[in-house]
Short mmCIF file of C-alpha atoms in Angstrom, two decimals:
data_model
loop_
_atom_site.label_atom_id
_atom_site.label_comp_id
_atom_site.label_asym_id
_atom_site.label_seq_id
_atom_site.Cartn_x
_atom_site.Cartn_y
_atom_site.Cartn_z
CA UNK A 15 0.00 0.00 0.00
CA UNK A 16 1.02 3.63 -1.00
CA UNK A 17 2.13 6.09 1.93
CA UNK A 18 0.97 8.80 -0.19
CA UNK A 19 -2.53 9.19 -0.99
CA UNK A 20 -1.49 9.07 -5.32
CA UNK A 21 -4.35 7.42 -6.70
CA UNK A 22 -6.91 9.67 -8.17
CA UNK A 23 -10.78 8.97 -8.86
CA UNK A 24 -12.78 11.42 -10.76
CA UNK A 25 -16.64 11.35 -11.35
CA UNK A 26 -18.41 14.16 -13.10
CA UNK A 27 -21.47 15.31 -11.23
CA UNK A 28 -25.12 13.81 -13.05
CA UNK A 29 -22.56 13.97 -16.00
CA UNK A 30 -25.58 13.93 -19.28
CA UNK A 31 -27.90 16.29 -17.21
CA UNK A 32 -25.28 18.36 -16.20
CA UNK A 33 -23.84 18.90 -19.79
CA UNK A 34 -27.75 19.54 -20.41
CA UNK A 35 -28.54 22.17 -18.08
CA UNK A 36 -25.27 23.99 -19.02
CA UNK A 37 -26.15 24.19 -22.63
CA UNK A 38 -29.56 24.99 -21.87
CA UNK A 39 -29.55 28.13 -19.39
CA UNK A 40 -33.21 27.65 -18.89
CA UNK A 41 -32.90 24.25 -17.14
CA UNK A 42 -30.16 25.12 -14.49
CA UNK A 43 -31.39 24.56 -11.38
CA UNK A 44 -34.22 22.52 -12.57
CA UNK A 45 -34.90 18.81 -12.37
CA UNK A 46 -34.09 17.63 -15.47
CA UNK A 47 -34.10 13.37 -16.94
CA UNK A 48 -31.97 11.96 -19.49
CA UNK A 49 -32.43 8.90 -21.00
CA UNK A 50 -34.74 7.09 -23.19
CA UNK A 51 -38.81 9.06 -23.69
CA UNK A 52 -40.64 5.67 -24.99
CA UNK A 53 -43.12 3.70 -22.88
CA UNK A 54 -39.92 0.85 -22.18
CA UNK A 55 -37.09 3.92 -21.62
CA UNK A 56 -34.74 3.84 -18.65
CA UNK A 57 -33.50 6.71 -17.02
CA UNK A 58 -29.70 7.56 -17.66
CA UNK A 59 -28.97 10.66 -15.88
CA UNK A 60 -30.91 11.95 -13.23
CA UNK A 61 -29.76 15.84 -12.15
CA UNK A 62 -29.74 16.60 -8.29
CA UNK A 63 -32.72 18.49 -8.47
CA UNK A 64 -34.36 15.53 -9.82
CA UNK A 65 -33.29 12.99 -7.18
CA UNK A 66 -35.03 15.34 -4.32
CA UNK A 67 -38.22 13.39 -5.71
CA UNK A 68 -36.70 9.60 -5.99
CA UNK A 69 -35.86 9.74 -9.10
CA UNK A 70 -32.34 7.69 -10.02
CA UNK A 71 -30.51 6.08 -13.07
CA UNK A 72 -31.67 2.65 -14.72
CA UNK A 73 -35.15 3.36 -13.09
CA UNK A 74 -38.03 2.89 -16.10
CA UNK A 75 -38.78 6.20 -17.31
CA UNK A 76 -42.72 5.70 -16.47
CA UNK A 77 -41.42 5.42 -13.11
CA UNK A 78 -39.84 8.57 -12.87
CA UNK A 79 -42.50 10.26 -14.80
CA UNK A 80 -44.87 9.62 -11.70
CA UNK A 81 -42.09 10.51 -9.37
CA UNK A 82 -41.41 14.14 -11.14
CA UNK A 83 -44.03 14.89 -13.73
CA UNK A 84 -42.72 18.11 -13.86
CA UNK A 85 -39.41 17.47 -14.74
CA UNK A 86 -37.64 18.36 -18.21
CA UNK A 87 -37.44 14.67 -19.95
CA UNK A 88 -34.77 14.91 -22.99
CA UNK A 89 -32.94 12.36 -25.37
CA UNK A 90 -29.48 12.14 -24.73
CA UNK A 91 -26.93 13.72 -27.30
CA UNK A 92 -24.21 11.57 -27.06
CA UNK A 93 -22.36 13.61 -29.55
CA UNK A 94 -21.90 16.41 -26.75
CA UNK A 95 -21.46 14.22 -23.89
CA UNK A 96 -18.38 12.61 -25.71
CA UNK A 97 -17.20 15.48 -26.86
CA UNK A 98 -17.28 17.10 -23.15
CA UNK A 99 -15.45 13.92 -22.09
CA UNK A 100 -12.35 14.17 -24.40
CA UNK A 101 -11.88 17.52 -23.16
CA UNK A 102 -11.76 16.48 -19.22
CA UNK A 103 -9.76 13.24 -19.72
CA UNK A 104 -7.04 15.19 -21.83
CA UNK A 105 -6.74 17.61 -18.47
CA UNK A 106 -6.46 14.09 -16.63
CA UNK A 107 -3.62 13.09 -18.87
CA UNK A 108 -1.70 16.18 -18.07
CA UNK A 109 -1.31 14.91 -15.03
CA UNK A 110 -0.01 11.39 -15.67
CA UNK A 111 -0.10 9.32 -18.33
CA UNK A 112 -1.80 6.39 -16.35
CA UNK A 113 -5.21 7.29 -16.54
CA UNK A 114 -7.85 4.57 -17.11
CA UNK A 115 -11.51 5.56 -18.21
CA UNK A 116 -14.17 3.75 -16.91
CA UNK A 117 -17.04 5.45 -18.38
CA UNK A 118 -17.40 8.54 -20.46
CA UNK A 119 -17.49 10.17 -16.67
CA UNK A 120 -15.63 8.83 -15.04
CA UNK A 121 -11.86 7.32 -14.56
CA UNK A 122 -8.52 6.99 -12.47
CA UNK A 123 -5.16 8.44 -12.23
CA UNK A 124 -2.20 7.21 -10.98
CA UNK A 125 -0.44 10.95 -9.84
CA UNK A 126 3.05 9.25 -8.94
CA UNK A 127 3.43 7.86 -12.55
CA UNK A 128 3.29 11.58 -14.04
CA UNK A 129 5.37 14.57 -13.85
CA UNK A 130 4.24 15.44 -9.45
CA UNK A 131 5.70 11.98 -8.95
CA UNK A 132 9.03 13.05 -7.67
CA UNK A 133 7.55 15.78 -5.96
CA UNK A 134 4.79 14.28 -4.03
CA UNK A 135 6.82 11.49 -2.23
CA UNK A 136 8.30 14.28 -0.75
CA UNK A 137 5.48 16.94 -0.16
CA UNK A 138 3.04 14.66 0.06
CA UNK A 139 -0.69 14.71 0.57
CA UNK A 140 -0.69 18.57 1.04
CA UNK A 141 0.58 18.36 -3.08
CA UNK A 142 -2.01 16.01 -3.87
CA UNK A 143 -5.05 17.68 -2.57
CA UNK A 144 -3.56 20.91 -4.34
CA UNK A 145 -3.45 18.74 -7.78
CA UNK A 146 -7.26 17.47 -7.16
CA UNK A 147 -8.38 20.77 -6.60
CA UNK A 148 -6.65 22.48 -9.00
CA UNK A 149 -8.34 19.61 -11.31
CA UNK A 150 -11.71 20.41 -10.27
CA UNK A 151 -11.03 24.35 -11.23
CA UNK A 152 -9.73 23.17 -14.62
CA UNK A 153 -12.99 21.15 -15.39
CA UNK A 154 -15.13 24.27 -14.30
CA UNK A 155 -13.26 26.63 -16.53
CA UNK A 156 -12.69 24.36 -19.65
CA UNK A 157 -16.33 22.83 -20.02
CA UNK A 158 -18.17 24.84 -17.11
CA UNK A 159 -19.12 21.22 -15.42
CA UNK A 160 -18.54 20.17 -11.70
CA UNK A 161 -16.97 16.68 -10.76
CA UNK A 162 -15.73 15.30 -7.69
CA UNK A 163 -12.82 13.99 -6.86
CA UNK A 164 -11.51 11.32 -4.40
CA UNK A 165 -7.58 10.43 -3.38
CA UNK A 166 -6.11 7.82 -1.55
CA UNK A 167 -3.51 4.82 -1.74
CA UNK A 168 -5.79 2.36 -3.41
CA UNK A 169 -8.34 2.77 -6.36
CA UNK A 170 -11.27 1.51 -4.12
CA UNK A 171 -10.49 3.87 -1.72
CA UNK A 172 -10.70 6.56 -4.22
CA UNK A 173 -13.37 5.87 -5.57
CA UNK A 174 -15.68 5.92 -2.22
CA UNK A 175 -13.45 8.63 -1.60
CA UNK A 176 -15.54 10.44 -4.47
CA UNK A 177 -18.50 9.22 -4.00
CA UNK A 178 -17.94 10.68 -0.57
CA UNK A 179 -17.20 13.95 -2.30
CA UNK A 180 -20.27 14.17 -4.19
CA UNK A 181 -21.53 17.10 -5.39
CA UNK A 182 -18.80 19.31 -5.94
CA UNK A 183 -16.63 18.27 -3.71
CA UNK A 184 -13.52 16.90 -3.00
CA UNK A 185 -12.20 13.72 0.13
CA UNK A 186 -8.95 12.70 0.87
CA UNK A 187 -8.23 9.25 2.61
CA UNK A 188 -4.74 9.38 3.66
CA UNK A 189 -2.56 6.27 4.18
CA UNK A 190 -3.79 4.86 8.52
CA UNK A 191 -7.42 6.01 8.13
CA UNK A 192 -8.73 3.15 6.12
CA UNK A 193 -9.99 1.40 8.66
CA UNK A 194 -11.68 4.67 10.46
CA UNK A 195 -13.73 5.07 7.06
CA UNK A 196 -14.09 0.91 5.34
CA UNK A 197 -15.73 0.06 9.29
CA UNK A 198 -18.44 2.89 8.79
CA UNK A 199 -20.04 1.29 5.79
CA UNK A 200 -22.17 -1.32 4.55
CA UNK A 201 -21.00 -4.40 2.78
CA UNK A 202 -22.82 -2.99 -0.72
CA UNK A 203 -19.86 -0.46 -0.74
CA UNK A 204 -17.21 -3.06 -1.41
CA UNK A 205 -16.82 -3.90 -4.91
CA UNK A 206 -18.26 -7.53 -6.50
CA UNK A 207 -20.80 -6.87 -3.51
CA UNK A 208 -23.96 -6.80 -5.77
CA UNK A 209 -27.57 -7.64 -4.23
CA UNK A 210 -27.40 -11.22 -3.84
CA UNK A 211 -24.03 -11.11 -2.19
CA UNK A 212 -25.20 -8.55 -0.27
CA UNK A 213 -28.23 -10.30 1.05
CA UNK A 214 -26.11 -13.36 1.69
CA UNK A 215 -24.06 -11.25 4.01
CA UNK A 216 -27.24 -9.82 5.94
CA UNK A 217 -28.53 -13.56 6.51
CA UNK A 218 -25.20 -14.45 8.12
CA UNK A 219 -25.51 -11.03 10.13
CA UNK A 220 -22.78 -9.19 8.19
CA UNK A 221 -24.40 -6.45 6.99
CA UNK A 222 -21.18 -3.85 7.77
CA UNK A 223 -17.81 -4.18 6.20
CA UNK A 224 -16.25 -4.00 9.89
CA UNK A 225 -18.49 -7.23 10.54
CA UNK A 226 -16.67 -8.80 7.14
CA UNK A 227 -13.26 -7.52 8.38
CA UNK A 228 -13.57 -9.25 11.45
CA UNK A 229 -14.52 -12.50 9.99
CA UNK A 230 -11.82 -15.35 9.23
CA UNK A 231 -11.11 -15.52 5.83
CA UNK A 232 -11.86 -19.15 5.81
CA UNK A 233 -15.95 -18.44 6.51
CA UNK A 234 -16.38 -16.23 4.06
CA UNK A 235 -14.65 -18.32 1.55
CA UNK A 236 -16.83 -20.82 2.95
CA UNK A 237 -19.81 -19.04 2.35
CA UNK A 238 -19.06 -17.03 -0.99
CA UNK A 239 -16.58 -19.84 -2.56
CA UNK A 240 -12.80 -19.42 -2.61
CA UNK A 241 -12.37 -16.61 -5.53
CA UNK A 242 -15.22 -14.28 -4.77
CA UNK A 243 -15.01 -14.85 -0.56
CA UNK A 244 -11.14 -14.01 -0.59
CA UNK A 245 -11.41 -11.37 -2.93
CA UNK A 246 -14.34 -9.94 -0.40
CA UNK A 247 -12.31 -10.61 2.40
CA UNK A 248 -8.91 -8.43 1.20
CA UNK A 249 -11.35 -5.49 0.09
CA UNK A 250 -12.54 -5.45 3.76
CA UNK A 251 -9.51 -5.07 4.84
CA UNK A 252 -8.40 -2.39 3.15
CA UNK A 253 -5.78 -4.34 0.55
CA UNK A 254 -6.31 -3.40 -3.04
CA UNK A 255 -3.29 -3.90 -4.92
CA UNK A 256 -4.72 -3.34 -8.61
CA UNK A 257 -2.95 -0.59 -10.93
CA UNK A 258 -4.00 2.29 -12.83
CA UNK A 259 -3.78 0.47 -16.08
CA UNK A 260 -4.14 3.16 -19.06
CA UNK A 261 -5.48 1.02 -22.22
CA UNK A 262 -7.70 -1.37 -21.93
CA UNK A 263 -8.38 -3.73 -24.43
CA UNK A 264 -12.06 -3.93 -25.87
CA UNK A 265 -12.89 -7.63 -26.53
CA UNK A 266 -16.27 -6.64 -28.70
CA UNK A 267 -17.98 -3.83 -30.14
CA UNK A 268 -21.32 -4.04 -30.48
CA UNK A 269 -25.01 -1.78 -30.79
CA UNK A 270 -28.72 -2.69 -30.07
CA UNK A 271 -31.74 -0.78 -30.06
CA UNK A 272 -34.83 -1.23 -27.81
CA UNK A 273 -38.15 -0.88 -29.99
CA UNK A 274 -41.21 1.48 -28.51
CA UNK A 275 -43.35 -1.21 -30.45
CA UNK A 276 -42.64 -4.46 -31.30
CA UNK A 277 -41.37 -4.84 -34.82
CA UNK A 278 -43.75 -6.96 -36.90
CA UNK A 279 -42.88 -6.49 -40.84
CA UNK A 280 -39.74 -8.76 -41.96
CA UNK A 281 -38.82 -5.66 -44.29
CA UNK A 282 -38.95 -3.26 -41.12
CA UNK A 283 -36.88 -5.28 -39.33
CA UNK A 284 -34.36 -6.45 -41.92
CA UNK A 285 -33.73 -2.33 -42.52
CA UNK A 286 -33.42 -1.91 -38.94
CA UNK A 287 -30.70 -5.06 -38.80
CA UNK A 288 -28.55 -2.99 -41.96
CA UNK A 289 -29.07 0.18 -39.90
CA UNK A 290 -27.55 -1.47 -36.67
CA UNK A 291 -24.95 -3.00 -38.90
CA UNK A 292 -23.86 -0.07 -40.30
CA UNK A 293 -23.83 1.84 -36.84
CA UNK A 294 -21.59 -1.18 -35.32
CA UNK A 295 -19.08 -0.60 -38.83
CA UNK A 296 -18.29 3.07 -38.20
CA UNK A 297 -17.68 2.34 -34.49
CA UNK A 298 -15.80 -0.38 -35.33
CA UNK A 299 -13.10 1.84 -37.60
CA UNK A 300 -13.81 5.10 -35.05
CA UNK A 301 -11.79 2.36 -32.71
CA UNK A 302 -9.16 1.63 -35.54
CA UNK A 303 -10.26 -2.32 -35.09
CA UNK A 304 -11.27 -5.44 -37.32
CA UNK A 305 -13.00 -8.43 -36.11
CA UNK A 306 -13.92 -12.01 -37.22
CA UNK A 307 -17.11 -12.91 -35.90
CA UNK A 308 -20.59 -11.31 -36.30
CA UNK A 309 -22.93 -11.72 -33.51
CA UNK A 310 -26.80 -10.84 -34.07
CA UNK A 311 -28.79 -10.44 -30.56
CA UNK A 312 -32.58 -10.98 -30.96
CA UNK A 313 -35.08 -10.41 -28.31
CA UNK A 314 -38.58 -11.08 -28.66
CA UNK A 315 -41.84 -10.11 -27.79
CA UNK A 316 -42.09 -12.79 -24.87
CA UNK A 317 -38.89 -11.42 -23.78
CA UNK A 318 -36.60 -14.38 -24.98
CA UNK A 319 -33.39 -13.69 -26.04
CA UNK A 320 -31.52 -15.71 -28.21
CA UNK A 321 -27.78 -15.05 -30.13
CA UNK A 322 -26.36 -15.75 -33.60
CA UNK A 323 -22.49 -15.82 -34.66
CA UNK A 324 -20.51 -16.68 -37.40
CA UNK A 325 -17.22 -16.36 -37.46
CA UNK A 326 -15.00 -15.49 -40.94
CA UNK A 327 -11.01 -16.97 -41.73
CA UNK A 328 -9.93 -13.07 -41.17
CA UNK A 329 -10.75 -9.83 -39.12
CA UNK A 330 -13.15 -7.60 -41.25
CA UNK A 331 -14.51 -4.21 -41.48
CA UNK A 332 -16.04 -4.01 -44.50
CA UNK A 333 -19.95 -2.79 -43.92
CA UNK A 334 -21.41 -5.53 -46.60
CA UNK A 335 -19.62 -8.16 -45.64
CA UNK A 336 -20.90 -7.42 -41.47
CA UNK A 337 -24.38 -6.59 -42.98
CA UNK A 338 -24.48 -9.64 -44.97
CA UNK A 339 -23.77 -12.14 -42.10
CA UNK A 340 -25.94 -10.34 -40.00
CA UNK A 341 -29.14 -11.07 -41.99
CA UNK A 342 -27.95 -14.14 -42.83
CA UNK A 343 -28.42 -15.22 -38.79
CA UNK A 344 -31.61 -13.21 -38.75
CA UNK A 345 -32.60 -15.10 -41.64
CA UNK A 346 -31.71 -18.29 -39.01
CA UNK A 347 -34.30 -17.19 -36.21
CA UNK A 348 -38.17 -17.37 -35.93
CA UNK A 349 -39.28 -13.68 -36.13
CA UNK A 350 -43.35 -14.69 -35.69
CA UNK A 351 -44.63 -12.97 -32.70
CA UNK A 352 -42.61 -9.78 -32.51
CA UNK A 353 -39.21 -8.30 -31.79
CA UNK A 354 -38.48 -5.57 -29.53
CA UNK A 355 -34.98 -5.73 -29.32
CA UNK A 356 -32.07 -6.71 -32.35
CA UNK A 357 -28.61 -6.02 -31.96
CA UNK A 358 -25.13 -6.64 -34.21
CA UNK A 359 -21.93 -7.28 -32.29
CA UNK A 360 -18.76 -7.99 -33.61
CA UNK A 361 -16.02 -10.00 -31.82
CA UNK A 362 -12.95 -11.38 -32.25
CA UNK A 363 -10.87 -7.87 -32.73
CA UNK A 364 -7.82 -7.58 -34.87
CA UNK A 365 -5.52 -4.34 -35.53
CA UNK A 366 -5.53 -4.94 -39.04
CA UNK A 367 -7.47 -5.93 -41.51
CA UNK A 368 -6.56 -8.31 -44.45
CA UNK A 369 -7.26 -7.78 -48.19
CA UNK A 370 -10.87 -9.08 -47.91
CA UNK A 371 -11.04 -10.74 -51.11
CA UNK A 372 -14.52 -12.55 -49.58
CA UNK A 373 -15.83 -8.85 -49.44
CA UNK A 374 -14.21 -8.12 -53.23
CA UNK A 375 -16.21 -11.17 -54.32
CA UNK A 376 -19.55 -10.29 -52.38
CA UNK A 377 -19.46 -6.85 -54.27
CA UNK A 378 -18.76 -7.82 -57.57
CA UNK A 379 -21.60 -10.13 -57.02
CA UNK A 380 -24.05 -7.54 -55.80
CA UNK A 381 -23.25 -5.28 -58.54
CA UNK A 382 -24.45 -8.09 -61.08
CA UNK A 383 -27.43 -8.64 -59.48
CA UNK A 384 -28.00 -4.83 -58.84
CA UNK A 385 -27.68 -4.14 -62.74
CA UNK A 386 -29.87 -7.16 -63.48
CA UNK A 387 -32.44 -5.62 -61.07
CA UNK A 388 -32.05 -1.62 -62.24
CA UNK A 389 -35.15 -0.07 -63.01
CA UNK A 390 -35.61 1.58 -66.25
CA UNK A 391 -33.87 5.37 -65.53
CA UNK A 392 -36.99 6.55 -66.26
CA UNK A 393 -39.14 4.86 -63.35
CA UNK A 394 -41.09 6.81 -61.22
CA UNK A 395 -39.25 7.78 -57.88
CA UNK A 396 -41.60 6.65 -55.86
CA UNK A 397 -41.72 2.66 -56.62
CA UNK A 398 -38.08 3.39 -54.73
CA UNK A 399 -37.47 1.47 -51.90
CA UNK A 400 -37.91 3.06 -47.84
CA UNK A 401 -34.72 2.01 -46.54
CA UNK A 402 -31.79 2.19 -48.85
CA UNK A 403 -29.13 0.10 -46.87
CA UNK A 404 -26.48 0.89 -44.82
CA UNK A 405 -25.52 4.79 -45.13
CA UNK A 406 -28.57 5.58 -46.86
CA UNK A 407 -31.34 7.85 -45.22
CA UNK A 408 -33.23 6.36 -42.81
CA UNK A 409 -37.15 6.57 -44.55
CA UNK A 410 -39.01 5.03 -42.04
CA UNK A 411 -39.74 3.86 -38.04
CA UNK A 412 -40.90 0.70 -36.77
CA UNK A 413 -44.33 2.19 -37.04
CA UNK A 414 -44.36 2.66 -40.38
CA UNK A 415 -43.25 5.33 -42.90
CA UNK A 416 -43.27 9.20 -41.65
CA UNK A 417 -45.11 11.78 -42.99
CA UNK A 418 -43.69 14.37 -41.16
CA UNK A 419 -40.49 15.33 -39.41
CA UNK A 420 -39.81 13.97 -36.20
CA UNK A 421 -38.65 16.11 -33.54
CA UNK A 422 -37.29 15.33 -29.95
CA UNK A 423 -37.44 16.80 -26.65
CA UNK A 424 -33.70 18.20 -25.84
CA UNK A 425 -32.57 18.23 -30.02
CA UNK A 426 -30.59 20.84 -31.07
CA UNK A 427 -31.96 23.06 -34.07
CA UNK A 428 -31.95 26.43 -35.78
CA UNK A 429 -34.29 29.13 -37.45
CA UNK A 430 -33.41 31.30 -40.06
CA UNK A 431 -34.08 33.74 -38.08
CA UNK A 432 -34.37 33.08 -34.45
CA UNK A 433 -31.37 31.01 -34.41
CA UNK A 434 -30.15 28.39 -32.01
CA UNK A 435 -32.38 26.31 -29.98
CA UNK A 436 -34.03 23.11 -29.04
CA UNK A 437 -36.55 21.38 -28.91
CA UNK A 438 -38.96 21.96 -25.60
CA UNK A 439 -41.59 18.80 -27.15
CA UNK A 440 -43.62 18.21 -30.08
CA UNK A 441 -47.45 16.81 -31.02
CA UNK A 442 -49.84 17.28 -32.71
CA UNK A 443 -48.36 18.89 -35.85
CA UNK A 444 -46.70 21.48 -34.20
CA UNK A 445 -43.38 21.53 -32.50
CA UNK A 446 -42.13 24.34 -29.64
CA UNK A 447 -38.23 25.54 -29.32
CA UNK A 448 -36.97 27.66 -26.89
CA UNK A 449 -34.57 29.88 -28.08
CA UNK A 450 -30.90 30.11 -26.27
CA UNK A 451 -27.61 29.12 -25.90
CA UNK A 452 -24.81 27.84 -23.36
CA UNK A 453 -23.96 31.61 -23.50
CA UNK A 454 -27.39 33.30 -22.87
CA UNK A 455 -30.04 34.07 -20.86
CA UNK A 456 -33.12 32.35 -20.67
CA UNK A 457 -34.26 32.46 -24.12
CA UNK A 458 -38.03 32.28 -25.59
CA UNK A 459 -40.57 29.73 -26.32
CA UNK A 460 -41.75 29.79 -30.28
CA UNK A 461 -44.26 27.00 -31.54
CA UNK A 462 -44.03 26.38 -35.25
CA UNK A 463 -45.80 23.42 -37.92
CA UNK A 464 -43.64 20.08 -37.77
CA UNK A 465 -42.27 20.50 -41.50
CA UNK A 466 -41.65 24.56 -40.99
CA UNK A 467 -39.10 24.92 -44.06
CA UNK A 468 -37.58 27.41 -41.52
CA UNK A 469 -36.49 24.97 -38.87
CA UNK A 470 -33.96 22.34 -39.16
CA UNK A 471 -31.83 20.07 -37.05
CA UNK A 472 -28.08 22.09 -36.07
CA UNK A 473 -24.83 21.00 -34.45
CA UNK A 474 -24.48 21.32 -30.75
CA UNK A 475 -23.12 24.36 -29.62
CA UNK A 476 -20.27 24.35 -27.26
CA UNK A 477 -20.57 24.52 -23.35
CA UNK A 478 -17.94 26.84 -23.15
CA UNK A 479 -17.48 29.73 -25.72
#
């Protein structure tokens, strides 16, 4: 175990409703949701004005809608959120280059691998809560967020040294007072310790981690099994000796959506299957990776869930070779009934990719059958297809095709000339934006027609200008 309290955990504050009410000056201070607005959406970001009434992340959406029916309910912009997030883990990496994300929110540092190391063994934890808060001022001033940040000699430590921070804050655990803080709480707060563990601790009257401390490592082997009770056991006691390790190694990468309604129509669902496809392709080369095996994920409407795989000679990224496998195992499963949820994966990740000459083959193919197929040039439009493949425009929703423009609550969008906005909510043929920016007041409320030739979606607007 360190003597210096070196290891660093940082966790932005109700990160996605945080970057939220920042961008949108009329929500600060307000509770605000995140996550997804159909009947089977789960919350992902609850703000701290929100949780005042109950309401937390991964509870059902419906559920929090009867908790805080008041509340602003938006889609999340992941485009923002990871944007925000390269921003604060590049300050993180001028402080060491050990830093291991766990989430887009959150990660560790090791300070004595970066350039305060020689200087902190001998100043100490004076020069380590100067570095955290210093940290915390950075964050503020480069994306005008709030996180909280824990330090001590272990990574568990520091991270229920954050938690302990939470809001806004900042806790130190220095090396002797492990025990004063690990004996105060329950079991729950060691990690591995989900519910069932948990609830097998309670039944044997160990509901505190003092009471697991105390405990011969031989019972609680005994009664969690050898890995999982000795693991438990060293946690207790205050003994974590796992690094800061800076890359890790994705073993998959991999999409699925969650249907409002079931999907129904073969067509509907092989167009959502490309779509998914295609999304899994581009983050597949976004992460400079190949992979050999294509995994379809199908659940359906009596909630069974059943996987598909196939698995190619070489890595691939080529989009019609992943989308061609993937309806292929569709094409393997019973669709009667319903599906609400299809997902592509692909495994088996490579750092190159080989001259595909499958893929070569599989176009030249499709291009044969594609100019036997082609419509007479002079064919009405409209006999065109809904869903054009992968990278075409998405024509349709699993309730059919669209008539009008869609518009979500939270969406970025712009008038020609009001400007910047977003969308407040939508119905009924008409859609209201409020009118502001991350730099601005509150800004006002217009209501327009759905298909207003004046109104389209924009870019997000930076947090900080």
């Amino acid at each position: 175990m360190r003597a210096v309290p070196t290891i660093l955990h940082l966790d932005m504050d109700a990160f996605f409703a945080s970057v939220e009410q920042a961008s949108k000056p009329s929500l600060r201070g307000k509770p605000v949701i995140v996550g997804g607005l159909g009947a089977r959406g789960v919350v992902s970001t609850a703000s701290y004005e929100a949780r005042r009434f109950g309401v937390h992340s991964a509870m059902a959406m419906a559920h929090a809608r009867r908790l805080a029916p008041n509340a602003a309910y938006l889609i999340p912009r992941f485009e923002v959120y990871r944007r925000v997030s390269d921003e604060v883990m590049a300050l993180l990496r001028e402080l060491s280059p050990l830093v291991e994300p766990l989430s887009l929110d959150e990660a560790f540092v090791d300070l004595a691998a970066g350039p305060y190391g020689p200087a902190l063994e001998t100043e100490g934890a004076e020069l380590a809560r100067a570095l955290g808060e210093d940290l915390r001022a950075d964050i503020e001033r480069k994306v005008g967020l709030t996180g909280s940040v824990g330090l001590s000699t272990t990574k568990f430590l520091a991270k229920i040294a954050s938690e302990q921070a939470k809001p806004d804050g900042l806790v130190m655990i220095e090396a002797g007072r492990e025990r004063e803080v690990l004996d105060a709480l329950p079991v729950r707060a060691l990690p591995g310790v989900g519910p069932a563990t948990e609830e097998t601790l309670r039944r044997a009257g160990l509901p505190m981690i003092s009471d697991v401390a105390a405990l011969p490592q031989e019972e609680l082997v005994h009664l969690l099994g050898r890995a999982h009770g000795a693991g438990v056991h060293e946690l207790a006691l205050g003994h974590d000796e796992r690094p800061v390790v800076a890359e890790r190694d994705a073993k998959s990468v991999s999409v699925e959506d969650t249907f409002e309604v079931d999907l129904l129509d073969r067509d509907h669902i092989v167009g959502e299957l490309e779509r998914l496809a295609d999304r899994c392709v581009r983050r597949l080369r976004a992460a400079g990776r190949s992979g050999r095996t294509v995994v379809v994920k199908i659940r359906r409407f009596d909630f069974s869930t059943l996987t598909r795989s196939e698995t190619l000679p070489a890595p691939t990224d080529d989009p019609l070779v992943i989308a061609q496998m993937a309806r292929r195992l569709l094409d393997s499963v019973e669709l009667l009934g319903g599906i609400r949820l299809l997902g592509v994966g692909v495994t088996g990740l490579a750092d190159w990719t080989q001259e595909d000459l499958f893929a070569q083959a599989l176009r030249e193919g499709m291009q044969e059958e594609d100019d036997a197929a082609a419509p007479d040039a002079s064919e009405d439009s409209e006999h065109e297809p809904a869903y054009g493949g992968p990278g075409a425009p998405r024509a349709f929703n699993p309730g059919g095709e669209l008539s009008q423009r869609r518009w979500a609550p939270g969406q970025d969008v712009e008038h020609t000339e009001l400007g910047h906005g977003w969308v407040q909510g939508s119905g009924v043929g008409r859609v209201t934006v409020r009118f502001e920016t991350p730099g601005s007041g509150v800004g006002r409320v217009r209501t327009f027609p759905v298909d207003d030739a004046a109104l389209t979606p924009a870019a997000p607007l930076p947090l900080v200008q």
